[in-house]
Coordinates of C-alpha atoms in Angstrom, one line a residue:
M1 CA -1.4 9.4 7.7
D2 CA -4.4 12.3 6.4
E3 CA -7.9 12.2 8.5
R4 CA -9.5 9.8 6.2
E5 CA -6.6 7.3 7.4
V6 CA -7.4 8.1 11.2
N7 CA -10.9 8.0 11.1
S8 CA -11.2 4.8 8.9
I9 CA -12.7 1.5 9.9
M10 CA -11.1 -1.9 8.3
K11 CA -13.0 -2.9 5.6
H12 CA -11.3 -6.6 6.2
D13 CA -13.1 -9.8 6.7
T14 CA -13.9 -9.3 10.3
K15 CA -14.4 -12.7 11.0
Q16 CA -11.2 -13.3 10.1
I17 CA -9.5 -10.7 11.7
G18 CA -11.5 -11.8 15.0
L19 CA -10.2 -15.6 14.5
R20 CA -6.6 -14.1 14.3
I21 CA -7.0 -12.0 17.5
R22 CA -8.2 -15.3 19.1
T23 CA -5.1 -16.8 17.8
A24 CA -2.3 -14.0 18.8
R25 CA -4.3 -13.7 22.2
K26 CA -3.9 -17.3 23.1
Q27 CA -0.4 -17.8 21.5
K28 CA 0.3 -14.8 24.4
G29 CA -1.4 -16.9 27.3
M30 CA -4.0 -14.3 28.1
N31 CA -7.6 -15.1 28.6
Q32 CA -10.6 -12.3 27.4
T33 CA -10.7 -10.7 30.6
Q34 CA -6.6 -9.9 30.7
L35 CA -6.9 -8.2 27.3
A36 CA -9.8 -6.7 28.0
T37 CA -8.0 -4.7 30.9
A38 CA -4.3 -4.3 28.9
L39 CA -6.7 -2.6 26.2
G40 CA -9.1 -0.6 28.8
K41 CA -12.2 -2.3 27.0
S42 CA -15.4 -4.4 28.0
L43 CA -15.0 -8.3 28.2
R44 CA -17.8 -8.1 25.8
T45 CA -16.1 -6.0 23.2
I46 CA -13.1 -8.1 23.3
Q47 CA -15.7 -11.1 22.9
K48 CA -17.0 -9.0 20.0
Y49 CA -13.8 -8.8 18.1
E50 CA -13.3 -12.1 18.1
S51 CA -16.5 -13.3 17.2
G52 CA -16.6 -11.4 14.0
E53 CA -19.4 -9.2 15.4
I54 CA -18.3 -5.6 15.0
E55 CA -15.4 -4.1 13.1
V56 CA -12.3 -3.2 15.0
S57 CA -10.7 0.7 13.8
L58 CA -7.1 0.4 12.5
A59 CA -5.9 2.6 15.7
M60 CA -7.3 -0.7 17.4
I61 CA -5.9 -2.9 15.3
N62 CA -2.3 -1.4 15.9
E63 CA -2.8 -1.1 19.6
L64 CA -4.1 -5.3 19.8
A65 CA -0.8 -5.9 17.7
G66 CA 1.2 -4.2 20.6
V67 CA -0.4 -6.0 23.4
L68 CA -0.3 -9.3 21.5
D69 CA 3.2 -9.1 20.3
T70 CA 2.4 -9.2 16.9
T71 CA 2.0 -7.4 13.9
S72 CA -0.9 -5.1 12.6
T73 CA -0.2 -6.8 8.7
Y74 CA -0.7 -10.5 10.8
L75 CA -3.8 -9.3 12.3
T76 CA -5.4 -7.5 9.1
G77 CA -4.1 -11.1 7.0
Y78 CA -1.8 -9.2 5.0
D79 CA 1.1 -11.6 4.4
T80 CA 4.3 -9.3 3.9
Q81 CA 6.2 -12.3 2.8
E82 CA 4.0 -13.4 0.1
K83 CA 6.2 -12.9 -2.9
P84 CA 9.7 -12.0 -2.1
L85 CA 11.8 -10.2 -4.9
T86 CA 14.8 -12.5 -5.7
N87 CA 16.1 -11.5 -9.2
M88 CA 15.9 -8.4 -11.5
A89 CA 13.1 -9.9 -13.7
D90 CA 10.8 -9.8 -10.5
V91 CA 11.6 -6.1 -10.1
M92 CA 10.3 -5.3 -13.7
Q93 CA 7.6 -7.5 -13.4
F94 CA 6.1 -5.6 -10.5
L95 CA 6.8 -2.4 -12.6
F96 CA 4.7 -4.0 -15.3
Q97 CA 1.8 -4.9 -12.9
L98 CA 2.1 -1.3 -11.1
D99 CA 1.2 0.1 -15.1
Q100 CA -1.7 -2.0 -15.2
I101 CA -3.5 -0.6 -12.3
R102 CA -6.3 1.6 -12.6
E103 CA -6.1 3.6 -9.9
L104 CA -2.6 4.5 -10.8
G105 CA -1.0 6.5 -13.1
F106 CA 2.7 7.8 -13.2
R107 CA 5.7 8.7 -15.9
I108 CA 8.8 7.6 -16.4
D109 CA 11.7 10.0 -16.4
V110 CA 15.1 9.7 -17.8
K111 CA 18.1 11.7 -17.7
R112 CA 21.4 10.6 -19.1
P113 CA 24.3 11.8 -20.9
P114 CA 25.4 13.5 -22.8
E115 CA 22.2 15.6 -22.6
H116 CA 22.6 15.6 -18.3
D117 CA 25.7 15.4 -16.1
R118 CA 24.0 12.5 -14.3
W119 CA 22.5 9.3 -15.2
E120 CA 18.7 9.2 -13.4
C121 CA 15.7 7.5 -14.0
S122 CA 12.6 7.6 -12.0
I123 CA 9.0 7.3 -11.9
T124 CA 6.5 10.1 -11.0
F125 CA 3.2 10.2 -9.5
N126 CA 1.1 12.9 -9.8
G127 CA -0.8 13.8 -6.7
K128 CA -3.5 16.3 -8.3
D129 CA -4.3 13.7 -11.4
L130 CA -7.8 13.3 -10.7
S131 CA -8.1 10.3 -13.4
A132 CA -5.8 8.2 -11.3
S133 CA -7.7 8.0 -7.7
E134 CA -5.3 6.7 -5.6
N135 CA -2.0 9.0 -6.9
A136 CA -3.1 11.5 -3.9
D137 CA -2.3 8.5 -1.4
M138 CA 0.4 7.2 -3.0
C139 CA 2.4 10.9 -2.8
L140 CA 1.3 11.0 0.7
F141 CA 3.0 7.4 1.3
L142 CA 6.1 8.3 -0.3
E143 CA 6.6 11.5 1.6
E144 CA 6.0 9.3 4.8
F145 CA 8.3 7.1 3.3
R146 CA 11.4 9.1 2.8
E147 CA 10.9 10.6 6.1
N148 CA 11.0 7.1 7.6
R149 CA 13.7 5.6 5.8
E150 CA 16.1 8.5 6.2
E151 CA 15.5 9.0 9.7
Y152 CA 16.3 5.1 10.4
A153 CA 19.4 5.6 8.0
A154 CA 20.2 8.6 10.6
Y155 CA 19.9 5.9 13.3
G156 CA 16.7 7.9 14.8
H157 CA 14.5 4.6 14.1
T158 CA 15.1 1.6 15.9
A159 CA 14.9 -1.8 13.3
S160 CA 11.6 -2.7 14.9
S161 CA 10.5 1.1 15.8
Y162 CA 10.8 1.4 11.5
Q163 CA 9.4 -2.1 10.9
D164 CA 6.1 -1.3 13.1
W165 CA 5.5 2.0 11.0
K166 CA 5.7 -0.5 7.9
D167 CA 3.5 -3.0 9.0
K168 CA 0.9 -0.4 10.3
T169 CA 1.3 1.2 7.3
L170 CA 0.5 -1.8 5.1
A171 CA -2.2 -2.9 7.3
Y172 CA -4.0 0.1 6.6
Y173 CA -3.7 0.3 2.7
A174 CA -4.3 -3.3 2.7
A175 CA -7.7 -2.4 2.7
V176 CA -7.7 -0.1 -0.2
P177 CA -9.0 -2.1 -3.5
L178 CA -7.7 -1.7 -6.6
S179 CA -8.3 -3.2 -10.3
E180 CA -6.1 -3.7 -13.5
T181 CA -7.1 -2.0 -16.7
E182 CA -8.3 -4.3 -19.5
T183 CA -5.9 -4.7 -22.4
E184 CA -7.2 -3.4 -25.8
E185 CA -7.4 -5.7 -29.1
L186 CA -7.0 -3.2 -31.8
T187 CA -7.1 -4.0 -35.5
E188 CA -4.0 -2.5 -37.3
E189 CA -6.0 0.1 -39.0
E190 CA -7.6 1.0 -35.0
R191 CA -4.1 1.1 -34.3
I192 CA -2.6 3.2 -36.8
S193 CA -6.1 5.8 -36.7
R194 CA -5.5 6.1 -32.9
R195 CA -1.7 6.4 -33.3
N196 CA -2.0 9.8 -36.0
A197 CA -5.0 10.9 -33.5
F198 CA -2.1 10.7 -30.5
L199 CA 0.4 12.4 -32.9
K200 CA -1.7 15.1 -33.9
E201 CA -2.7 15.9 -30.3
Q202 CA 0.8 15.8 -29.2
F203 CA 1.7 17.9 -32.5
R204 CA -1.0 20.5 -31.9
S205 CA 0.4 20.9 -27.7

C-alpha cells in the first residue's frame, strides 16, 4: 500500500466501528482493561474507540482484528459475503457495473486466431489516466494481488495469511467512495451527430 493508505484515517462510521469493537471484545471474553493492555493503549482510549468519540486508524483496525480474533472487514462493516457470484451472468453483470463507475476506466483487449496464436481477453486500467481518479489505486492493488496470489499458489502464504491480506485490503478500500456515470439519453439526430464527430476524430488520429 502507498503512503496515503498507511497514513490514512478510516472514513467509516466511527460509532458503528466502535459498536463492532465492543461486540468482538465481549465475544472474546475480554474487558476494556485487558484490551487496553493487549494493545498498549490507555483504558480511556479503548473507551473512546468503543463509543465512537475518536476515529480508528487502519493500522489500529488491523491490530484490533488480530487481538480480538476477528477480521478488519467485520470491524469496518464491509460484508465480503454480501453478494456471492453463483453463475456466469453474475460475473458479467459485475463487469457491466464496473463499466459504469465514474472513477475507473478500462479498455478491453481481445486476441484470437487467426491473427494471433492464442485466444486471450483482458481488461486494462491505465494508471496514468487522470480522467479516472482511482485507476492508479487499481493498478497498485492489482500489482499486490498478483504478488500475493502467486505467493499463495507457491505455498508461500498460508490460507489464513492470504485471507488476512485480503481482509486488510478490503477494509481500507471500503472507505474509498465511488459514483456511477449517468446514462445520457440522446435523440437519434444527436446520436448520429456525435457518431460522425467520433469517427472524424478517430480518422484524424
